[in-house]
PDB file of C-alpha atoms in Angstrom:
ATOM      1  CA  MET A   1     102.145 121.683 118.122  1.00 38.00           C
ATOM      2  CA  SER A   2      98.362 121.887 117.891  1.00 40.00           C
ATOM      3  CA  ASN A   3      95.997 121.825 120.834  1.00 41.00           C
ATOM      4  CA  GLU A   4      93.971 119.027 119.300  1.00 46.00           C
ATOM      5  CA  GLY A   5      93.864 115.922 121.472  1.00 46.00           C
ATOM      6  CA  ILE A   6      92.344 112.501 121.187  1.00 43.00           C
ATOM      7  CA  PRO A   7      88.703 113.023 120.117  1.00 38.00           C
ATOM      8  CA  ARG A   8      86.120 112.721 122.858  1.00 35.00           C
ATOM      9  CA  ASN A   9      84.141 110.092 120.992  1.00 37.00           C
ATOM     10  CA  TYR A  10      86.869 107.509 121.381  1.00 39.00           C
ATOM     11  CA  LYS A  11      85.282 104.758 123.422  1.00 43.00           C
ATOM     12  CA  VAL A  12      86.708 102.326 125.908  1.00 43.00           C
ATOM     13  CA  ARG A  13      85.633  98.771 126.530  1.00 39.00           C
ATOM     14  CA  GLN A  14      82.410  98.197 128.414  1.00 46.00           C
ATOM     15  CA  LYS A  15      81.550  95.056 130.364  1.00 50.00           C
ATOM     16  CA  GLY A  16      79.552  92.529 128.381  1.00 58.00           C
ATOM     17  CA  LYS A  17      79.179  88.900 127.444  1.00 75.00           C
ATOM     18  CA  GLY A  18      81.720  88.820 124.632  1.00 85.00           C
ATOM     19  CA  PHE A  19      81.148  86.124 122.033  1.00 86.00           C
ATOM     20  CA  ASP A  20      78.042  84.895 123.893  1.00 85.00           C
ATOM     21  CA  ASP A  21      76.252  87.964 122.505  1.00 85.00           C
ATOM     22  CA  ILE A  22      77.018  86.952 118.893  1.00 85.00           C
ATOM     23  CA  ALA A  23      74.312  84.776 117.362  1.00 82.00           C
ATOM     24  CA  GLY A  24      75.684  81.928 115.263  1.00 79.00           C
ATOM     25  CA  MET A  25      78.952  82.478 113.376  1.00 81.00           C
ATOM     26  CA  HIS A  26      80.530  79.557 115.234  1.00 84.00           C
ATOM     27  CA  ASP A  27      83.280  79.018 112.645  1.00 83.00           C
ATOM     28  CA  LEU A  28      84.272  82.691 112.869  1.00 84.00           C
ATOM     29  CA  LYS A  29      84.351  82.612 116.676  1.00 86.00           C
ATOM     30  CA  GLU A  30      86.432  79.429 116.627  1.00 87.00           C
ATOM     31  CA  THR A  31      88.880  81.035 114.188  1.00 84.00           C
ATOM     32  CA  LEU A  32      89.200  84.178 116.287  1.00 87.00           C
ATOM     33  CA  TYR A  33      89.611  82.173 119.482  1.00 88.00           C
ATOM     34  CA  HIS A  34      92.310  79.799 118.221  1.00 86.00           C
ATOM     35  CA  ASP A  35      94.149  82.095 115.795  1.00 85.00           C
ATOM     36  CA  VAL A  36      94.020  85.362 117.727  1.00 86.00           C
ATOM     37  CA  ILE A  37      92.775  85.172 121.331  1.00 88.00           C
ATOM     38  CA  LEU A  38      94.856  82.180 122.474  1.00 89.00           C
ATOM     39  CA  PRO A  39      98.120  83.564 121.034  1.00 88.00           C
ATOM     40  CA  LEU A  40      97.431  86.932 122.696  1.00 86.00           C
ATOM     41  CA  THR A  41      96.497  85.521 126.094  1.00 87.00           C
ATOM     42  CA  GLU A  42      99.100  82.716 126.195  1.00 89.00           C
ATOM     43  CA  LYS A  43     102.080  84.530 124.676  1.00 84.00           C
ATOM     44  CA  GLU A  44     104.706  82.664 126.690  1.00 88.00           C
ATOM     45  CA  LEU A  45     103.396  79.278 125.536  1.00 90.00           C
ATOM     46  CA  TYR A  46     103.399  80.384 121.899  1.00 87.00           C
ATOM     47  CA  GLU A  47     106.878  81.836 122.273  1.00 85.00           C
ATOM     48  CA  GLN A  48     108.131  78.461 123.536  1.00 90.00           C
ATOM     49  CA  TYR A  49     106.975  76.923 120.265  1.00 90.00           C
ATOM     50  CA  LYS A  50     108.277  79.953 118.367  1.00 87.00           C
ATOM     51  CA  VAL A  51     104.810  80.562 116.942  1.00 85.00           C
ATOM     52  CA  SER A  52     104.343  84.250 116.127  1.00 81.00           C
ATOM     53  CA  VAL A  53     101.718  86.256 117.983  1.00 82.00           C
ATOM     54  CA  PRO A  54      99.409  88.252 115.647  1.00 85.00           C
ATOM     55  CA  ASN A  55      99.813  92.023 115.520  1.00 90.00           C
ATOM     56  CA  GLY A  56      96.368  92.761 114.112  1.00 92.00           C
ATOM     57  CA  MET A  57      93.656  91.629 111.726  1.00 92.00           C
ATOM     58  CA  LEU A  58      91.617  92.954 108.836  1.00 93.00           C
ATOM     59  CA  LEU A  59      87.915  92.172 109.188  1.00 93.00           C
ATOM     60  CA  TYR A  60      86.084  92.659 105.889  1.00 93.00           C
ATOM     61  CA  GLY A  61      82.759  91.817 104.323  1.00 92.00           C
ATOM     62  CA  PRO A  62      79.487  93.303 103.058  1.00 92.00           C
ATOM     63  CA  PRO A  63      77.829  96.212 104.880  1.00 91.00           C
ATOM     64  CA  GLY A  64      75.514  95.105 107.672  1.00 90.00           C
ATOM     65  CA  CYS A  65      77.379  91.917 108.604  1.00 89.00           C
ATOM     66  CA  GLY A  66      78.294  93.256 112.032  1.00 88.00           C
ATOM     67  CA  LYS A  67      82.028  93.887 111.678  1.00 89.00           C
ATOM     68  CA  THR A  68      82.102  96.709 114.248  1.00 88.00           C
ATOM     69  CA  TYR A  69      79.833  94.790 116.627  1.00 89.00           C
ATOM     70  CA  ILE A  70      82.018  91.692 116.421  1.00 89.00           C
ATOM     71  CA  ALA A  71      85.133  93.780 117.079  1.00 88.00           C
ATOM     72  CA  LYS A  72      83.508  95.174 120.245  1.00 88.00           C
ATOM     73  CA  LYS A  73      82.536  91.690 121.403  1.00 89.00           C
ATOM     74  CA  PHE A  74      86.066  90.505 120.639  1.00 88.00           C
ATOM     75  CA  ALA A  75      87.373  93.198 123.017  1.00 87.00           C
ATOM     76  CA  GLU A  76      84.936  92.045 125.701  1.00 87.00           C
ATOM     77  CA  GLU A  77      85.909  88.407 125.185  1.00 88.00           C
ATOM     78  CA  ILE A  78      89.610  89.081 125.600  1.00 88.00           C
ATOM     79  CA  GLY A  79      89.194  91.799 128.248  1.00 87.00           C
ATOM     80  CA  TYR A  80      91.371  94.469 126.618  1.00 89.00           C
ATOM     81  CA  HIS A  81      90.960  98.229 126.771  1.00 90.00           C
ATOM     82  CA  PHE A  82      89.094  99.251 123.585  1.00 91.00           C
ATOM     83  CA  ILE A  83      89.393 102.336 121.371  1.00 93.00           C
ATOM     84  CA  ILE A  84      87.341 103.027 118.248  1.00 93.00           C
ATOM     85  CA  VAL A  85      88.790 105.225 115.491  1.00 92.00           C
ATOM     86  CA  ASN A  86      86.525 106.648 112.765  1.00 90.00           C
ATOM     87  CA  PRO A  87      87.698 108.702 109.751  1.00 88.00           C
ATOM     88  CA  SER A  88      86.252 111.912 111.235  1.00 84.00           C
ATOM     89  CA  ASP A  89      88.310 111.381 114.413  1.00 83.00           C
ATOM     90  CA  MET A  90      91.538 111.731 112.455  1.00 78.00           C
ATOM     91  CA  ALA A  91      90.588 114.899 110.576  1.00 68.00           C
ATOM     92  CA  SER A  92      92.563 118.027 111.435  1.00 59.00           C
ATOM     93  CA  THR A  93      92.651 121.627 110.234  1.00 49.00           C
ATOM     94  CA  TYR A  94      96.344 121.881 111.149  1.00 50.00           C
ATOM     95  CA  ILE A  95      99.307 120.986 108.950  1.00 49.00           C
ATOM     96  CA  HIS A  96     100.591 117.632 110.197  1.00 59.00           C
ATOM     97  CA  GLY A  97      97.744 117.674 112.733  1.00 73.00           C
ATOM     98  CA  THR A  98      96.541 114.230 111.714  1.00 81.00           C
ATOM     99  CA  GLN A  99     100.013 112.748 112.178  1.00 86.00           C
ATOM    100  CA  GLU A 100     100.035 114.216 115.700  1.00 86.00           C
ATOM    101  CA  LYS A 101      96.635 112.658 116.408  1.00 88.00           C
ATOM    102  CA  ILE A 102      97.869 109.274 115.217  1.00 91.00           C
ATOM    103  CA  GLY A 103     100.870 109.533 117.516  1.00 91.00           C
ATOM    104  CA  LYS A 104      98.655 110.474 120.480  1.00 91.00           C
ATOM    105  CA  LEU A 105      96.300 107.600 119.675  1.00 92.00           C
ATOM    106  CA  PHE A 106      99.049 105.006 119.848  1.00 94.00           C
ATOM    107  CA  LYS A 107     100.553 106.603 122.965  1.00 93.00           C
ATOM    108  CA  GLN A 108      97.175 106.401 124.695  1.00 93.00           C
ATOM    109  CA  ALA A 109      96.825 102.782 123.600  1.00 93.00           C
ATOM    110  CA  LYS A 110     100.312 101.948 124.881  1.00 93.00           C
ATOM    111  CA  ASP A 111      99.692 103.684 128.210  1.00 93.00           C
ATOM    112  CA  LYS A 112      96.470 101.703 128.744  1.00 91.00           C
ATOM    113  CA  ALA A 113      97.776  98.426 127.288  1.00 90.00           C
ATOM    114  CA  PRO A 114      96.752  95.804 126.596  1.00 91.00           C
ATOM    115  CA  THR A 115      94.591  97.685 124.109  1.00 92.00           C
ATOM    116  CA  ILE A 116      92.566  96.912 121.007  1.00 92.00           C
ATOM    117  CA  ILE A 117      92.329  99.724 118.450  1.00 94.00           C
ATOM    118  CA  LEU A 118      89.432  99.331 116.033  1.00 94.00           C
ATOM    119  CA  ILE A 119      89.997 101.291 112.811  1.00 94.00           C
ATOM    120  CA  ASP A 120      86.482 101.560 111.391  1.00 93.00           C
ATOM    121  CA  GLU A 121      86.012 102.308 107.676  1.00 93.00           C
ATOM    122  CA  ALA A 122      89.685 101.483 107.230  1.00 93.00           C
ATOM    123  CA  ASP A 123      89.541 102.101 103.474  1.00 92.00           C
ATOM    124  CA  ALA A 124      89.033 105.825 104.236  1.00 90.00           C
ATOM    125  CA  ILE A 125      91.848 105.971 106.813  1.00 91.00           C
ATOM    126  CA  LEU A 126      94.345 103.687 105.049  1.00 91.00           C
ATOM    127  CA  PRO A 127      93.645 104.124 101.297  1.00 90.00           C
ATOM    128  CA  LYS A 128      95.987 102.932  98.580  1.00 87.00           C
ATOM    129  CA  ARG A 129      98.851 105.370  98.247  1.00 80.00           C
ATOM    130  CA  GLU A 130      99.310 104.734  94.519  1.00 75.00           C
ATOM    131  CA  GLU A 131      95.821 106.120  93.826  1.00 62.00           C
ATOM    132  CA  ASN A 132      97.257 109.646  93.291  1.00 55.00           C
ATOM    133  CA  LEU A 133      96.750 110.622  96.917  1.00 58.00           C
ATOM    134  CA  GLN A 134      97.746 114.133  97.883  1.00 60.00           C
ATOM    135  CA  HIS A 135     101.060 114.248  99.728  1.00 54.00           C
ATOM    136  CA  GLY A 136      99.344 115.008 103.032  1.00 56.00           C
ATOM    137  CA  TYR A 137      97.126 111.947 102.845  1.00 72.00           C
ATOM    138  CA  ALA A 138     100.026 109.708 101.836  1.00 81.00           C
ATOM    139  CA  SER A 139     102.009 111.019 104.812  1.00 84.00           C
ATOM    140  CA  GLU A 140      99.119 110.175 107.125  1.00 86.00           C
ATOM    141  CA  VAL A 141      98.968 106.610 105.781  1.00 89.00           C
ATOM    142  CA  ASN A 142     102.731 106.352 106.227  1.00 90.00           C
ATOM    143  CA  GLU A 143     102.426 107.488 109.858  1.00 90.00           C
ATOM    144  CA  PHE A 144      99.712 104.935 110.571  1.00 91.00           C
ATOM    145  CA  LEU A 145     101.771 102.164 108.982  1.00 91.00           C
ATOM    146  CA  ALA A 146     104.837 103.142 111.006  1.00 92.00           C
ATOM    147  CA  GLN A 147     102.855 103.120 114.269  1.00 93.00           C
ATOM    148  CA  MET A 148     101.156  99.809 113.412  1.00 92.00           C
ATOM    149  CA  THR A 149     104.377  97.954 112.634  1.00 91.00           C
ATOM    150  CA  GLU A 150     104.950  95.409 115.416  1.00 88.00           C
ATOM    151  CA  CYS A 151     102.771  97.435 117.794  1.00 91.00           C
ATOM    152  CA  GLY A 152     101.945  94.124 119.458  1.00 88.00           C
ATOM    153  CA  LYS A 153     105.230  94.475 121.328  1.00 87.00           C
ATOM    154  CA  ASN A 154     103.636  97.465 123.096  1.00 89.00           C
ATOM    155  CA  GLY A 155     100.511  95.506 123.996  1.00 90.00           C
ATOM    156  CA  ILE A 156      98.443  96.912 121.132  1.00 92.00           C
ATOM    157  CA  PHE A 157      96.275  94.800 118.824  1.00 93.00           C
ATOM    158  CA  ILE A 158      94.781  96.394 115.690  1.00 94.00           C
ATOM    159  CA  ILE A 159      91.443  95.474 114.130  1.00 94.00           C
ATOM    160  CA  ALA A 160      90.701  97.201 110.825  1.00 94.00           C
ATOM    161  CA  ALA A 161      87.120  96.864 109.562  1.00 94.00           C
ATOM    162  CA  THR A 162      86.069  97.642 106.005  1.00 94.00           C
ATOM    163  CA  ASN A 163      83.449  97.071 103.326  1.00 93.00           C
ATOM    164  CA  ARG A 164      86.061  97.820 100.643  1.00 92.00           C
ATOM    165  CA  PRO A 165      89.147  95.654 101.201  1.00 91.00           C
ATOM    166  CA  ASP A 166      90.273  96.306  97.629  1.00 89.00           C
ATOM    167  CA  MET A 167      90.702 100.018  98.431  1.00 91.00           C
ATOM    168  CA  ILE A 168      93.073  99.541 101.384  1.00 92.00           C
ATOM    169  CA  ASP A 169      96.806 100.035 100.887  1.00 90.00           C
ATOM    170  CA  PRO A 170      98.176  96.506 100.298  1.00 89.00           C
ATOM    171  CA  THR A 171     101.103  97.025 102.698  1.00 90.00           C
ATOM    172  CA  VAL A 172      98.606  97.163 105.588  1.00 90.00           C
ATOM    173  CA  THR A 173      98.302  93.375 105.541  1.00 87.00           C
ATOM    174  CA  ARG A 174     102.010  92.621 105.402  1.00 85.00           C
ATOM    175  CA  THR A 175     103.642  90.593 108.187  1.00 81.00           C
ATOM    176  CA  GLY A 176     104.040  92.626 111.368  1.00 84.00           C
ATOM    177  CA  ARG A 177     100.948  94.758 110.722  1.00 90.00           C
ATOM    178  CA  LEU A 178      97.613  93.040 110.099  1.00 91.00           C
ATOM    179  CA  ASP A 179      98.737  89.417 110.168  1.00 88.00           C
ATOM    180  CA  LYS A 180      95.234  87.934 109.918  1.00 88.00           C
ATOM    181  CA  VAL A 181      92.690  88.653 107.190  1.00 89.00           C
ATOM    182  CA  VAL A 182      89.183  87.452 108.107  1.00 89.00           C
ATOM    183  CA  TYR A 183      86.196  87.437 105.740  1.00 90.00           C
ATOM    184  CA  LEU A 184      82.861  88.072 107.459  1.00 90.00           C
ATOM    185  CA  SER A 185      80.311  86.589 105.078  1.00 90.00           C
ATOM    186  CA  PRO A 186      76.520  86.897 105.271  1.00 92.00           C
ATOM    187  CA  PRO A 187      75.266  84.594 108.064  1.00 92.00           C
ATOM    188  CA  ASP A 188      74.701  80.946 107.198  1.00 91.00           C
ATOM    189  CA  ARG A 189      71.390  79.196 107.886  1.00 94.00           C
ATOM    190  CA  THR A 190      72.290  78.220 111.458  1.00 92.00           C
ATOM    191  CA  ALA A 191      73.353  81.774 112.232  1.00 91.00           C
ATOM    192  CA  ARG A 192      70.161  83.154 110.676  1.00 95.00           C
ATOM    193  CA  GLU A 193      68.051  80.829 112.842  1.00 96.00           C
ATOM    194  CA  GLU A 194      69.844  82.035 115.977  1.00 93.00           C
ATOM    195  CA  MET A 195      69.497  85.668 114.921  1.00 93.00           C
ATOM    196  CA  LEU A 196      65.771  85.228 114.260  1.00 96.00           C
ATOM    197  CA  GLN A 197      65.270  83.651 117.672  1.00 95.00           C
ATOM    198  CA  LEU A 198      67.285  86.416 119.306  1.00 92.00           C
ATOM    199  CA  HIS A 199      65.317  89.240 117.667  1.00 95.00           C
ATOM    200  CA  LEU A 200      61.946  87.555 118.240  1.00 97.00           C
ATOM    201  CA  LYS A 201      62.660  86.903 121.911  1.00 94.00           C
ATOM    202  CA  ASP A 202      60.192  88.522 124.355  1.00 96.00           C
ATOM    203  CA  ARG A 203      57.900  89.745 121.554  1.00 98.00           C
ATOM    204  CA  PRO A 204      54.249  88.606 121.367  1.00 97.00           C
ATOM    205  CA  MET A 205      54.188  85.916 118.688  1.00 97.00           C
ATOM    206  CA  GLU A 206      52.464  82.804 117.457  1.00 97.00           C
ATOM    207  CA  THR A 207      54.303  79.545 116.787  1.00 96.00           C
ATOM    208  CA  ILE A 208      56.719  80.314 113.952  1.00 97.00           C
ATOM    209  CA  ASP A 209      58.653  77.926 111.723  1.00 98.00           C
ATOM    210  CA  ILE A 210      62.106  79.455 112.283  1.00 97.00           C
ATOM    211  CA  GLY A 211      63.714  76.967 109.895  1.00 97.00           C
ATOM    212  CA  ARG A 212      61.426  78.052 107.077  1.00 98.00           C
ATOM    213  CA  ILE A 213      62.121  81.752 107.707  1.00 98.00           C
ATOM    214  CA  ALA A 214      65.864  81.054 107.824  1.00 97.00           C
ATOM    215  CA  GLU A 215      65.565  79.265 104.478  1.00 97.00           C
ATOM    216  CA  LEU A 216      63.778  82.250 102.949  1.00 98.00           C
ATOM    217  CA  THR A 217      66.409  84.730 104.182  1.00 97.00           C
ATOM    218  CA  GLU A 218      69.458  83.355 102.383  1.00 95.00           C
ATOM    219  CA  ASN A 219      72.005  86.160 101.696  1.00 94.00           C
ATOM    220  CA  TYR A 220      70.285  88.502 104.151  1.00 96.00           C
ATOM    221  CA  VAL A 221      72.935  90.103 106.386  1.00 94.00           C
ATOM    222  CA  SER A 222      72.660  90.677 110.145  1.00 92.00           C
ATOM    223  CA  SER A 223      71.159  94.155 109.855  1.00 93.00           C
ATOM    224  CA  ASP A 224      68.608  92.836 107.324  1.00 96.00           C
ATOM    225  CA  ILE A 225      67.416  90.184 109.796  1.00 96.00           C
ATOM    226  CA  SER A 226      66.923  92.800 112.512  1.00 95.00           C
ATOM    227  CA  PHE A 227      65.038  95.041 110.069  1.00 97.00           C
ATOM    228  CA  LEU A 228      62.733  92.229 108.901  1.00 98.00           C
ATOM    229  CA  ILE A 229      61.738  91.323 112.461  1.00 98.00           C
ATOM    230  CA  ASN A 230      60.999  94.952 113.302  1.00 98.00           C
ATOM    231  CA  GLU A 231      58.867  95.374 110.181  1.00 98.00           C
ATOM    232  CA  ALA A 232      56.946  92.170 110.924  1.00 98.00           C
ATOM    233  CA  ALA A 233      56.387  93.367 114.498  1.00 98.00           C
ATOM    234  CA  ARG A 234      55.197  96.737 113.158  1.00 98.00           C
ATOM    235  CA  ASP A 235      52.664  95.013 110.870  1.00 98.00           C
ATOM    236  CA  ALA A 236      51.410  92.840 113.733  1.00 98.00           C
ATOM    237  CA  LEU A 237      51.099  95.880 115.984  1.00 98.00           C
ATOM    238  CA  LYS A 238      48.918  97.641 113.398  1.00 98.00           C
ATOM    239  CA  GLU A 239      46.595  94.640 113.513  1.00 97.00           C
ATOM    240  CA  ARG A 240      46.870  94.373 117.323  1.00 97.00           C
ATOM    241  CA  SER A 241      47.787  90.715 116.793  1.00 98.00           C
ATOM    242  CA  LYS A 242      50.744  88.486 117.602  1.00 98.00           C
ATOM    243  CA  ILE A 243      53.654  88.232 115.157  1.00 98.00           C
ATOM    244  CA  SER A 244      52.927  85.305 112.861  1.00 98.00           C
ATOM    245  CA  GLN A 245      54.486  83.291 110.067  1.00 98.00           C
ATOM    246  CA  ARG A 246      52.365  85.320 107.671  1.00 98.00           C
ATOM    247  CA  HIS A 247      53.782  88.621 108.891  1.00 98.00           C
ATOM    248  CA  LEU A 248      57.353  87.434 108.486  1.00 98.00           C
ATOM    249  CA  GLU A 249      56.870  85.904 105.041  1.00 98.00           C
ATOM    250  CA  ASN A 250      55.037  89.002 103.805  1.00 98.00           C
ATOM    251  CA  VAL A 251      57.911  91.225 104.930  1.00 98.00           C
ATOM    252  CA  ILE A 252      60.467  88.960 103.229  1.00 98.00           C
ATOM    253  CA  GLN A 253      58.498  89.265  99.983  1.00 97.00           C
ATOM    254  CA  ARG A 254      58.552  93.069 100.285  1.00 97.00           C
ATOM    255  CA  TYR A 255      62.258  93.516 101.024  1.00 97.00           C
ATOM    256  CA  LEU A 256      65.176  92.019  99.128  1.00 95.00           C
ATOM    257  CA  PRO A 257      68.599  91.502 100.779  1.00 96.00           C
ATOM    258  CA  SER A 258      70.566  94.750 101.040  1.00 94.00           C
ATOM    259  CA  VAL A 259      73.622  93.033  99.523  1.00 92.00           C
ATOM    260  CA  SER A 260      73.358  91.555  96.031  1.00 92.00           C
ATOM    261  CA  VAL A 261      74.653  88.151  94.952  1.00 90.00           C
ATOM    262  CA  LYS A 262      77.069  89.978  92.631  1.00 90.00           C
ATOM    263  CA  GLN A 263      78.526  91.909  95.583  1.00 90.00           C
ATOM    264  CA  ILE A 264      78.899  88.736  97.654  1.00 90.00           C
ATOM    265  CA  LYS A 265      80.773  87.083  94.793  1.00 89.00           C
ATOM    266  CA  GLN A 266      83.152  90.061  94.654  1.00 88.00           C
ATOM    267  CA  TYR A 267      83.975  89.600  98.349  1.00 88.00           C
ATOM    268  CA  GLU A 268      84.466  85.880  97.841  1.00 85.00           C
ATOM    269  CA  ARG A 269      86.746  86.605  94.884  1.00 83.00           C
ATOM    270  CA  PHE A 270      88.882  88.840  97.128  1.00 80.00           C
ATOM    271  CA  LYS A 271      89.030  86.040  99.687  1.00 73.00           C
ATOM    272  CA  HIS A 272      90.191  83.633  96.961  1.00 64.00           C
ATOM    273  CA  ILE A 273      92.910  86.065  95.826  1.00 62.00           C
ATOM    274  CA  ARG A 274      94.069  86.548  99.427  1.00 56.00           C
ATOM    275  CA  SER A 275      94.419  82.778  99.899  1.00 50.00           C
ATOM    276  CA  PHE A 276      97.122  82.761  97.218  1.00 41.00           C
ATOM    277  CA  ASP A 277      99.057  85.814  98.455  1.00 49.00           C
TER     278      ASP A 277
END
């Protein structure tokens, strides 16, 4: 047995506003509420109707769409204990050390249940086993899969977040593991308007046509919107002026979306394939 324990950078849930902190994305929040939160919080009612309670979900989409942030807000909304797992947390210098860490992780989650475990960068932690993985890595994936199977019975809900859903072992999304697969697309126009208002709030600014800026930022992801506002504020600060329409439009001309249309289509293609699984 190694002396390695659960890494110190595992984090537990903090108090917050839950979904109220997420700008826009109303369809996503509705889906999560009706398909995941209600079944988890009203288990007895769902059991009466013999409707299965989800064991976990895969949250995927382009980088910068806020997958980790949404998972944290999901934990706040439902009020569960929250643990984040990153690839570096699972690394071990000991033989079978990673398997031991996985076992300790799920024991901690069970002891503090109900618990949400967020597996961030899931493609690195749960890669496809047929991709000529070394035996050790395949064994680690096997251990994770064994612990995940019907872990909902122990009060554990898994959220796996990834930018590369095609690289995850396909058995991860089988029934009894990650029952729900949710695509987090770049924000729509309404979401972009709400994000712009959120990031501009309490900054010195002139009257700005938010609708026009939202129109110009199609395919910009959440992190792009935050970056654009900061750059516009930086330009205004240099001039010692208020943030204006001109500042925002100039920044948009300088910076393209961080995710290409081709990449977005690849994610949408994966979503289409999943709908026929």
